[in-house]
XYZ file of C-alpha atoms in Angstrom:
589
model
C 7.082 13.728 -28.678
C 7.928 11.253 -25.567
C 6.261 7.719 -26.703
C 5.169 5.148 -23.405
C 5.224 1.689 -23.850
C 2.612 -1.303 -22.399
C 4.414 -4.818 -22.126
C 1.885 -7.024 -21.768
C 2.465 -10.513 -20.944
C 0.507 -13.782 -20.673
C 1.695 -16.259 -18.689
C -1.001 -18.915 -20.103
C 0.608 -18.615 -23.346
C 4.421 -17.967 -21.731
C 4.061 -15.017 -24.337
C 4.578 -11.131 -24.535
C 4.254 -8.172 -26.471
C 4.933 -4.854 -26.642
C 2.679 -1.396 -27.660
C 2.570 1.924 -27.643
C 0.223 3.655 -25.386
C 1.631 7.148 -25.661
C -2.193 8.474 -26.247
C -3.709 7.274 -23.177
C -0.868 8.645 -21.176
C -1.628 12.447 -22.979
C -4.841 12.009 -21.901
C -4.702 10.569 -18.401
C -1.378 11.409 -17.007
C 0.565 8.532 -16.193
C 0.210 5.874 -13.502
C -2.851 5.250 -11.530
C -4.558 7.554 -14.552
C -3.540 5.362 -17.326
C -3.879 1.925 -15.639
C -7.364 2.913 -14.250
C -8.228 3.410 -17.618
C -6.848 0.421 -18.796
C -8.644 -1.259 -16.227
C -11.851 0.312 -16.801
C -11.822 -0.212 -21.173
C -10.854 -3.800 -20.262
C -14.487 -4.373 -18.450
C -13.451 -7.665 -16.786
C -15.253 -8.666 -13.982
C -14.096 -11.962 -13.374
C -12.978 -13.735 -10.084
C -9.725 -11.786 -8.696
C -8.258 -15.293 -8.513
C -9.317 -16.116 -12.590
C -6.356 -16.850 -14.694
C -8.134 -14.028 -17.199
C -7.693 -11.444 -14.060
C -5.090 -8.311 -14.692
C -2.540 -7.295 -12.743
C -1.345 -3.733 -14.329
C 1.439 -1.894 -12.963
C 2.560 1.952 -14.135
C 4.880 4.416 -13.470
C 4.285 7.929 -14.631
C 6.366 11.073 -16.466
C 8.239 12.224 -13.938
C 9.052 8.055 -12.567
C 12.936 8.320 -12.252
C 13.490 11.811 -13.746
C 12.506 13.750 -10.807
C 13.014 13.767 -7.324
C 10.749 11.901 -4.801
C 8.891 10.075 -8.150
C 9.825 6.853 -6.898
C 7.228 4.885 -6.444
C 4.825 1.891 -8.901
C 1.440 1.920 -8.992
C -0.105 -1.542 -8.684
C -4.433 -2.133 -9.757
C -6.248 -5.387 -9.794
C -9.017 -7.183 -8.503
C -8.597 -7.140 -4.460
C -9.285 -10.848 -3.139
C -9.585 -9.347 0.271
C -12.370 -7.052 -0.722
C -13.516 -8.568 -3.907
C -13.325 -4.953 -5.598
C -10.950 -2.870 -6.711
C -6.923 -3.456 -5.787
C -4.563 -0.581 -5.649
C -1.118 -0.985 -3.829
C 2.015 1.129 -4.288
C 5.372 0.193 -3.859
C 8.564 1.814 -3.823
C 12.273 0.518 -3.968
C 13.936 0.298 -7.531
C 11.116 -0.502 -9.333
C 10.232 2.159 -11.288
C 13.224 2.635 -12.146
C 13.813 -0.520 -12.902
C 10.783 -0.279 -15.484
C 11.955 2.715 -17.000
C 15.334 1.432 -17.727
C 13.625 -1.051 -19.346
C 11.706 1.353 -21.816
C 8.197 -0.275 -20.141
C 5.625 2.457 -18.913
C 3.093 -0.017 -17.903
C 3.460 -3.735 -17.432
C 0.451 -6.053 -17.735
C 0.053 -9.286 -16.418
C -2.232 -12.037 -17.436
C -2.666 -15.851 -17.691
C -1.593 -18.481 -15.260
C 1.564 -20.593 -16.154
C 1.160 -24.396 -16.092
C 4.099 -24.085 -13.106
C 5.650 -22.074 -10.847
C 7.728 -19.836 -12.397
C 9.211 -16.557 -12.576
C 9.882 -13.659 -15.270
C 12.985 -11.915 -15.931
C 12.750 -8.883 -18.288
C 15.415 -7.018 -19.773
C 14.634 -4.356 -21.876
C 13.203 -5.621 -24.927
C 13.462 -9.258 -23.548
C 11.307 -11.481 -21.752
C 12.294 -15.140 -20.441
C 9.635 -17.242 -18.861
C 11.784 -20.141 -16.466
C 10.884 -22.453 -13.916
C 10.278 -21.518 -10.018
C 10.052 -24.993 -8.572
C 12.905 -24.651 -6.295
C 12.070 -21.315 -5.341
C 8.198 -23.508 -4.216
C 7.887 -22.393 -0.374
C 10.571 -20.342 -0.068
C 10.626 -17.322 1.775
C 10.505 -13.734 0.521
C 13.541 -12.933 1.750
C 15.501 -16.042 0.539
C 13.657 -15.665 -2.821
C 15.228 -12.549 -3.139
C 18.688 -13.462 -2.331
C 18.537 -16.442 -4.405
C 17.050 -14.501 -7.571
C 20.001 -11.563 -6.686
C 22.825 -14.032 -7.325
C 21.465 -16.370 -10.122
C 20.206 -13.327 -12.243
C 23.004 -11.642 -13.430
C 22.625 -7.946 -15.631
C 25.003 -5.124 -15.910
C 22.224 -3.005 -15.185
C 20.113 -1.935 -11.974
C 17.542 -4.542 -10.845
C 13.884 -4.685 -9.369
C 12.976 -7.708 -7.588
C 9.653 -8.047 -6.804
C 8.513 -11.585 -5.457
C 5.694 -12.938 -3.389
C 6.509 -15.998 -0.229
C 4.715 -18.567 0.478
C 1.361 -16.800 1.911
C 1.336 -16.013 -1.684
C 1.762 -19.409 -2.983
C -1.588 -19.810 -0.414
C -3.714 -17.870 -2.045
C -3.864 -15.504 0.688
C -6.446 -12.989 0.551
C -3.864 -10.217 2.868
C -0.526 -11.566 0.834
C 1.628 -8.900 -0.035
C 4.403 -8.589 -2.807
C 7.529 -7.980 -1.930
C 10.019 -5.576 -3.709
C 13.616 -5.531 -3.144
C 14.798 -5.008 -0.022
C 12.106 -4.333 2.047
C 9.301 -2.011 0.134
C 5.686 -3.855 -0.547
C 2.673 -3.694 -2.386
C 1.372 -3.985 0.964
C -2.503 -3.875 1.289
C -5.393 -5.748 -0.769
C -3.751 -9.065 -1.258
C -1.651 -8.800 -4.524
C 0.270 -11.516 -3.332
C -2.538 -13.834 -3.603
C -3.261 -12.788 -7.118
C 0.004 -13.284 -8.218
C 0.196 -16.835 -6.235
C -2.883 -17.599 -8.405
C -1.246 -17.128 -11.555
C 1.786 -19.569 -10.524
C 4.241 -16.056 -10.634
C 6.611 -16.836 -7.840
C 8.805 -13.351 -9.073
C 9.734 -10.901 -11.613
C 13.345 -9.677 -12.322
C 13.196 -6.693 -13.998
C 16.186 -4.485 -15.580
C 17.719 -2.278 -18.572
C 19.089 0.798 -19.418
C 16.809 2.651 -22.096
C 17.186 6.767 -20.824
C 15.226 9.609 -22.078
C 16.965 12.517 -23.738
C 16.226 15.207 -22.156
C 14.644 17.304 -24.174
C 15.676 21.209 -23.031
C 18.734 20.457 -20.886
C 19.113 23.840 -19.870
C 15.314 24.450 -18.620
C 15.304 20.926 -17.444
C 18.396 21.467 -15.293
C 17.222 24.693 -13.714
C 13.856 23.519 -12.796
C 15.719 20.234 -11.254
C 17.684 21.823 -9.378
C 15.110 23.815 -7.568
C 12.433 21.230 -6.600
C 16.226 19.482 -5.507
C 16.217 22.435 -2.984
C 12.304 22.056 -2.102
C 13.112 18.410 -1.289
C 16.215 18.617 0.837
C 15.383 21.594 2.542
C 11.720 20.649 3.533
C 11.083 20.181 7.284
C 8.783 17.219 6.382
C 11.475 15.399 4.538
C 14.353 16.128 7.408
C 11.823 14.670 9.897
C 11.337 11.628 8.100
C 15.137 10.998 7.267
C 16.068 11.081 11.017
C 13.449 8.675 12.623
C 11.407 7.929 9.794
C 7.105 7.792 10.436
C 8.061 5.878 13.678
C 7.937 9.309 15.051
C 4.469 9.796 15.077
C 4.173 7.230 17.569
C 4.269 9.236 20.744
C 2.269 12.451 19.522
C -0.818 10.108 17.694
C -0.965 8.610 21.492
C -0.930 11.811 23.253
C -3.913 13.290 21.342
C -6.070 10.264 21.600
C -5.253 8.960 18.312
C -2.937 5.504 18.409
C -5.328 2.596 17.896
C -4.704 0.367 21.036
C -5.814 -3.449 21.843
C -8.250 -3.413 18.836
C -9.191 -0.067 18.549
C -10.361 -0.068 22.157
C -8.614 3.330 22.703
C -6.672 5.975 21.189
C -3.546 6.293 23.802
C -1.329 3.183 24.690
C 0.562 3.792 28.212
C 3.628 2.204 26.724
C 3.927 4.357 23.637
C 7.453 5.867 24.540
C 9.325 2.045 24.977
C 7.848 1.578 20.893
C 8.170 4.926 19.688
C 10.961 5.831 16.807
C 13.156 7.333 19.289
C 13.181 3.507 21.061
C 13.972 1.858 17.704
C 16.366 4.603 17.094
C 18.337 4.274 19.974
C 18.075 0.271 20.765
C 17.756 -0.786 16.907
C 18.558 1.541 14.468
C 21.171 -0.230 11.727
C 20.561 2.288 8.512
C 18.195 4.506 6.872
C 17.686 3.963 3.076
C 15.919 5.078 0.493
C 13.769 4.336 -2.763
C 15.713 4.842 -6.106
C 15.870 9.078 -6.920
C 14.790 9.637 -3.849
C 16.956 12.638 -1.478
C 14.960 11.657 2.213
C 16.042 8.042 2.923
C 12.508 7.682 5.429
C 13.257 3.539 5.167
C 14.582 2.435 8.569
C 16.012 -0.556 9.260
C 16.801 -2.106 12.523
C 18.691 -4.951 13.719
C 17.327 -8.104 15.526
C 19.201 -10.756 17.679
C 18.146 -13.725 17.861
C 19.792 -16.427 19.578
C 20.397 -19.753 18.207
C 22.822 -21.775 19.556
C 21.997 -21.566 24.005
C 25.275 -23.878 25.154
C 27.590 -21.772 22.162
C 26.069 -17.983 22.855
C 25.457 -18.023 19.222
C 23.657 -15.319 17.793
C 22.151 -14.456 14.255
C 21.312 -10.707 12.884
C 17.925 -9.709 11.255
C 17.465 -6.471 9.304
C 14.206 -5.753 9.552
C 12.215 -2.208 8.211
C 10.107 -0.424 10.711
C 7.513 2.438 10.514
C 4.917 3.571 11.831
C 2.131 1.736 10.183
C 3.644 -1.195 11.297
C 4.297 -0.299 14.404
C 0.827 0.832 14.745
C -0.606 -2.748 13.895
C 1.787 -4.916 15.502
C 2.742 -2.959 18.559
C -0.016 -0.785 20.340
C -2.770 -2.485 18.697
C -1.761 -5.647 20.276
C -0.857 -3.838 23.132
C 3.030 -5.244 22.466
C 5.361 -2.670 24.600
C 8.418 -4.455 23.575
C 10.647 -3.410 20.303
C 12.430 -6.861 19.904
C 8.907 -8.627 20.047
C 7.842 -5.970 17.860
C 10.757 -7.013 15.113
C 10.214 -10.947 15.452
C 6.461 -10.592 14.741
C 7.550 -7.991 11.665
C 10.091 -10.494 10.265
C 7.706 -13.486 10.641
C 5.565 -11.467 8.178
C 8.103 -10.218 5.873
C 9.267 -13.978 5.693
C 5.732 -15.240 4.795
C 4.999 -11.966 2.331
C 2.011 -10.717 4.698
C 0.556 -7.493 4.991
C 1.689 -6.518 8.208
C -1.051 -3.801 8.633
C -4.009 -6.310 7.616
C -2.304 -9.140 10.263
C -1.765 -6.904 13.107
C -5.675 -6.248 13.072
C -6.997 -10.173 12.544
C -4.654 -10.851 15.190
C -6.263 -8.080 16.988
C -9.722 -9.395 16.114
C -9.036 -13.234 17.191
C -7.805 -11.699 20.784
C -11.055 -9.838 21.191
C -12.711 -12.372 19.968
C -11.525 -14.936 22.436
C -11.977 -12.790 25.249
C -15.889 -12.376 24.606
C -15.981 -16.022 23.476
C -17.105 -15.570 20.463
C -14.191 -18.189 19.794
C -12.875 -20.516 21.792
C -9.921 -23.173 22.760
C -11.536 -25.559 20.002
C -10.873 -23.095 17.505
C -7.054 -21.883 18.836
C -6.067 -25.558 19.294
C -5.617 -24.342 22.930
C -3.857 -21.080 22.691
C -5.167 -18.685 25.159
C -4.997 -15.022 23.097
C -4.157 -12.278 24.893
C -3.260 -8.667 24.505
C 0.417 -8.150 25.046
C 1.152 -11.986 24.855
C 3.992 -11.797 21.877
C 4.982 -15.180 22.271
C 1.306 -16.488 21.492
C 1.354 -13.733 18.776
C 4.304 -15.892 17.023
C 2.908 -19.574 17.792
C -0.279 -18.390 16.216
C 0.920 -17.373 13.239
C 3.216 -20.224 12.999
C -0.526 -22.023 13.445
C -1.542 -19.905 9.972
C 1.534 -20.476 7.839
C 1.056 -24.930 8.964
C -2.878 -24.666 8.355
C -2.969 -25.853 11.633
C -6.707 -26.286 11.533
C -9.594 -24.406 9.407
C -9.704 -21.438 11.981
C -5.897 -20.246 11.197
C -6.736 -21.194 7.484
C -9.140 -18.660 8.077
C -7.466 -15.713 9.643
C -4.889 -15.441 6.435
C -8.529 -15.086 4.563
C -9.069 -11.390 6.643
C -10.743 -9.933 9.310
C -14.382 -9.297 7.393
C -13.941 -13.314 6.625
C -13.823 -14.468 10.023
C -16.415 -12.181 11.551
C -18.732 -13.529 9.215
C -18.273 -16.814 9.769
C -17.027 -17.286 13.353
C -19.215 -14.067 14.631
C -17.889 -10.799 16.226
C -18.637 -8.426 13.316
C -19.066 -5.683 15.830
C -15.502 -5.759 16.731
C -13.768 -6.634 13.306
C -12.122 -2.911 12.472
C -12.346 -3.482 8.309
C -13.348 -0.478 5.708
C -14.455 -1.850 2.538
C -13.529 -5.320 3.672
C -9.755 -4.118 3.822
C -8.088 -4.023 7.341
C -8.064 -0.125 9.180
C -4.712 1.791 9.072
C -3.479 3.404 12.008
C -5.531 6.608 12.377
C -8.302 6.880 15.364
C -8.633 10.801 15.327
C -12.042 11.383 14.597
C -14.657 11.027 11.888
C -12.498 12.420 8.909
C -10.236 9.464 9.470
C -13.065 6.600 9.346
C -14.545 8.612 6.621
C -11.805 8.876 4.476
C -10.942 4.448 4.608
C -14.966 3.928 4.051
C -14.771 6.410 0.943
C -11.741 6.292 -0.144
C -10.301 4.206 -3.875
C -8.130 1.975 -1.342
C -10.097 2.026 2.020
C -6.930 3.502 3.300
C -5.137 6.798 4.877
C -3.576 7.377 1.696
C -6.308 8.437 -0.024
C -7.411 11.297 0.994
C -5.814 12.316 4.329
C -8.566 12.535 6.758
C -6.597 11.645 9.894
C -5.085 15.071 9.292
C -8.323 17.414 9.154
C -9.450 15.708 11.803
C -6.289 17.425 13.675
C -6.436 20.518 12.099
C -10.227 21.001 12.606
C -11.547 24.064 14.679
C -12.701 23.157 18.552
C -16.408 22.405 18.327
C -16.316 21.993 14.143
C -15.004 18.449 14.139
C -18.304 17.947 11.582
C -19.330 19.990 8.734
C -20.149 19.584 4.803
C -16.585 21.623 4.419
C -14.605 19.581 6.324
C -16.295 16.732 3.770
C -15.824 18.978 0.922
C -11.861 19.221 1.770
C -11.506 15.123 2.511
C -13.607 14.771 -1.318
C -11.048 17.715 -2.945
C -8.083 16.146 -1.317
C -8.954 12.369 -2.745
C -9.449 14.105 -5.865
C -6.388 16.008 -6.247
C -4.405 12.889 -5.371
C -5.558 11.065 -9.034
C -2.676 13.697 -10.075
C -0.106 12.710 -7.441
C -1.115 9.431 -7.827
C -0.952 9.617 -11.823
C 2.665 11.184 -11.433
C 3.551 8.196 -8.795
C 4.853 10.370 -6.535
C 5.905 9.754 -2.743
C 3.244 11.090 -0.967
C 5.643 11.991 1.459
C 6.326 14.630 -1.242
C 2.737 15.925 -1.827
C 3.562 19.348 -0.213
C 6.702 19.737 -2.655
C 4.857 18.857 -5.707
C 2.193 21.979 -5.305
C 0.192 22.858 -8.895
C 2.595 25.417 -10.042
C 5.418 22.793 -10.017
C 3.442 20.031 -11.214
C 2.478 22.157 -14.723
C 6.384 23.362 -15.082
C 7.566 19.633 -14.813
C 5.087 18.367 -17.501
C 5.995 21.652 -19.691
C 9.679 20.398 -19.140
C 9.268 16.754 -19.941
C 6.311 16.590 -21.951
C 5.931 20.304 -23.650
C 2.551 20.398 -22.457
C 0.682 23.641 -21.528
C -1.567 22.729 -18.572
C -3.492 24.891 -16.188
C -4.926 23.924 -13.173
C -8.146 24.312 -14.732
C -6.862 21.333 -16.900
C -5.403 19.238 -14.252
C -7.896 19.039 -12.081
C -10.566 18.014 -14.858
C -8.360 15.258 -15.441
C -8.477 14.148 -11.644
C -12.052 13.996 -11.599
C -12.374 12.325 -14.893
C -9.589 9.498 -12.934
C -11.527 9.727 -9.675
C -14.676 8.929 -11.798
C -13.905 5.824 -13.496
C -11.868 4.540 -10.480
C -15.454 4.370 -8.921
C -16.932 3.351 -11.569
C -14.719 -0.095 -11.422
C -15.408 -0.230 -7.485
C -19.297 -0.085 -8.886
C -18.837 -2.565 -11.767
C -17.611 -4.507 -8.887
C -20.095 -4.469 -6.524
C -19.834 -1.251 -4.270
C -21.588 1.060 -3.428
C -20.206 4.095 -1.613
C -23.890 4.848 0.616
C -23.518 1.010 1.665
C -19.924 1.997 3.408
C -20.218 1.070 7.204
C -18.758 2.421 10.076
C -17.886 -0.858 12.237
C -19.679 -0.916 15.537
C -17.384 -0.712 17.845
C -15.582 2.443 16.637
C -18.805 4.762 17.598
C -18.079 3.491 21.087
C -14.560 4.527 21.624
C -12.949 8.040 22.275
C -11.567 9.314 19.385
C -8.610 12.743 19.022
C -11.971 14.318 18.595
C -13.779 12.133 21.132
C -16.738 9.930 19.983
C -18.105 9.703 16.067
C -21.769 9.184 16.246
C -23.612 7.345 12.979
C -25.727 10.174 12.219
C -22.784 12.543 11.542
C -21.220 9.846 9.464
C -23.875 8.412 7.848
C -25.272 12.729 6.607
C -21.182 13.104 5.424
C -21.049 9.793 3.758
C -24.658 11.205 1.975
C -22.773 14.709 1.351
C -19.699 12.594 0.079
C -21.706 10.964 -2.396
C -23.841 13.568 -3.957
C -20.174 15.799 -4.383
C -19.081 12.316 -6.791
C -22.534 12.475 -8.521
C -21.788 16.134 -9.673
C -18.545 14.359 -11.015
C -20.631 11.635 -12.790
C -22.780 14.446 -14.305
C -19.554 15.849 -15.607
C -18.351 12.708 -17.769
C -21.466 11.149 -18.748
C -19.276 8.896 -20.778
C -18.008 6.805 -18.165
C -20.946 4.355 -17.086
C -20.581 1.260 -15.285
């Protein structure tokens, strides 16, 4: 029988351990299943930023054995929301961790200095981080690349110095340019004085039916390469959906003020194809290669034409938040602001809309020159974009202390709640196509796209059925199903690929289990249940989920969303996880 393997360290105590899990991972999958559960047995509630807070991170059975499993699974206390924390992150990671013979890795303590981890296989170092102090996530990465030498593949996953802040929207950074990107791990990690982790090794699985194994790889292999999805994502990556969200209505634009931005063609994928486009990579095991990278010149040196070359990743989420959403129609701007944030280990997404907030903000005068030390904020003003971010990473004055806090932070305190587009307290994604998409970030584990796909039913619904309790039904079955997906730490890129049917012949291969569907989804509902029961423990409350203000104003893909349709789906949402509740009265708050 396959055995998985919890490292847990404590960085209080500069000590670690190892132990074997392999029951919890029979009984909850893998991943998001297995740390949830963790999580949950653990009952901590303390402050996200307590040195007592976990940090778990899990990879599931089919992480590096299988095509397109190539992604970690990240759960903690949020900062930004105060609740629950889950980020995923691709690159090498998880492959990293399973060269390393480490299933889950557990984080705990806070060292008495800045320091970083290296682990290699069986062993963990603990070593000193104050020259890395302030550095960059980039240069962190570099540095850490040629001091920490291994024969073997390496993850690096760091945080920079909005991090080291305490940032509530700090991100942490994994290799070249993959992120646990939303909820503010970076802060977490900045609180626990963990500048990095180096992780490597080379324990492999023997396979244990070589012939079944290598006839079922070899056809999802086919189902991956050959999938119209995939192709589309390999040759301009999500920056593609660009154009077509704008064309339906559905590209947020100058804060959400409207779903189709009139210069959506000069920041589309096709522009950063043809004007920027250096490589497309991908994660490790993964066929696609959807990770695009373009090039940025920068001049640096006026009297000597001296010029320096930025790589920086692009997609559409990004594009979304720091493009039309600040109403930016330029693809160079669009790349300084990026690398700016990469630099400082931001969450692009959760920037892109404070920024967005502060301009609105400033127009209405809800906040004024006092508060920007004299910046005037306005849409489409890039160069202002970069001078007041440079104002956040100085602490220029309590208001840009403030915006690296989130969007729900400042419209609290400084006013404009109205306008501040935040689900859950976590910063919107880049969806405006009708109630299933606002629906599925109030209800959903992360407050984000990811978690149950509304943005698409909203485009798929029938004309005049944009509402109904089966639309609802399908966003609740959907976030459901994805505990599985999730639990395998899959790309969800992939979720089309990995139907039921494959799913149970890859566990019969790796695990010799003998699942049904009947079986697989009781286990997502038992995972969807105790990941709200740890929202719950934690203070929320799925009926208290509000649609911000401003959004039942605006045309939407599917024109306007009115709060009596989402407040009676958001009622219907909750009584469909009460039937769940009824179904495991074992997992309480």
């Amino acid at each position: 029988m396959r055995k998985y393997f919890m490292l847990e360290i404590n960085l209080t105590e500069s000590s670690s351990r190892k132990t074997d899990i392999t029951d919890i991972f029979a009984e909850y999958i893998g991943g998001t299943g297995v740390a949830s559960k963790l999580m949950y047995d653990e009952n901590n509630n303390c402050n996200p930023y307590d040195p007592d807070a976990s940090v778990y991170f899990a990879i599931g059975p089919f992480s590096n054995i299988f095509p397109v499993a190539t992604k970690t699974v990240a759960l903690f206390r949020s900062p930004l929301t105060g609740n629950l924390g889950e980020s995923h992150a691709g690159g090498r990671m998880a492959l990293a961790l399973y060269g390393a013979g480490i299933h889950v890795l557990k984080i705990t303590g806070k060292s008495e200095y800045p320091c970083f981890i290296t682990i290699e296989n069986d062993e963990v170092q603990f070593r000193r981080a104050n020259s890395l102090k302030g550095m960059s996530a980039l240069a962190t990465e570099r540095v850490l690349r040629d001091s920490i030498k291994s024969s073997h593949k390496r993850s690096i996953l760091r945080i920079g110095p909005a991090g080291e802040r305490k940032s509530s929207i700090a991100c942490a950074v994994v290799d070249g340019s993959r992120h646990f990107g939303r909820l503010g791990l970076g802060g977490v990690l900045g609180s626990k004085n963990l500048k990095a982790i180096v992780i490597s090794g080379n324990n492999y699985l023997e396979v244990p039916d070589k012939s079944h194994f290598n006839k079922f790889y070899k056809s999802l292999y086919d189902k991956v390469v050959k999938s119209p999805l995939m192709r589309k994502y390999h040759d301009l990556g999500t920056a593609m959906n660009v154009m077509p969200l704008s064309e339906i209505n559905g590209l947020p634009t100058r804060n959400f003020s409207q779903g189709y931005f009139e210069n959506a063609a000069k920041i589309g994928g096709e522009a950063f194809a043809e004007k920027h486009l250096a490589q497309q990579t991908a994660c490790a095991h993964c066929q696609v290669g959807c990770i695009h990278m373009g090039t940025l010149r920068e001049e640096f040196d006026s009297q000597e034409h001296m010029y320096k070359m930025n790589k920086v990743s692009y997609d559409y989420e990004l594009i979304y938040a720091c493009g039309s959403n600040l109403s930016i129609e330029s693809t160079d701007q669009i790349l300084k602001i990026l690398l700016f944030i990469e630099k400082q280990g931001w969450d692009a997404m959760s920037m892109g809309v404070v920024m967005a907030w502060a301009t609105e903000a400033y127009q209405k005068g809800i906040i004024d020159d006092n508060l920007t030390d004299g910046l005037v904020l306005n849409f489409g003003d890039g160069e202002t974009y970069m001078k007041v971010m440079a104002n956040i990473r100085d602490g220029k004055n309590e208001f840009y202390r403030d915006l690296e806090m989130g969007a729900r932070h400042c419209a609290e305190k400084y006013g404009g709640e109205d306008i501040a587009i935040v689900f859950g307290g976590n910063e919107a994604p880049g969806y405006m196509t009708g109630l299933y998409s606002f629906l599925g970030y109030a209800t959903g584990i992360r407050h984000s796209h990811l978690d149950s796909g509304g943005y698409s039913l909203d485009q798929k619904a029938p004309k005049g059925e944009a509402v109904s309790q089966k639309l609802t039904k399908s966003l609740y079955d959907d976030a459901v199903w994805r505990m599985v997906l999730n639990s395998l730490v899959i790309c969800l890129f992939a979720r089309n690929v990995y139907d039921t049917a494959t799913i149970i012949e890859g566990l019969s291969v790796m695990e010799k289990t003998d699942y049904t569907e009947e079986d697989l989804l009781r286990k997502a509902k038992k995972i969807h249940a105790i990941k709200y029961r740890i929202k719950e423990r934690f203070g929320f409350d799925v009926l208290e989920s509000l649609l911000p203000e401003k959004l039942t104003h605006v045309q939407t893909t599917n024109g306007k969303v009115s709060k009596k349709d989402f407040s009676e789906q958001l009622e219907y949402f909750a009584s469909l996880l009460k039937d769940d509740y009824d179904e495991f009265p074992d997992i309480t708050i």
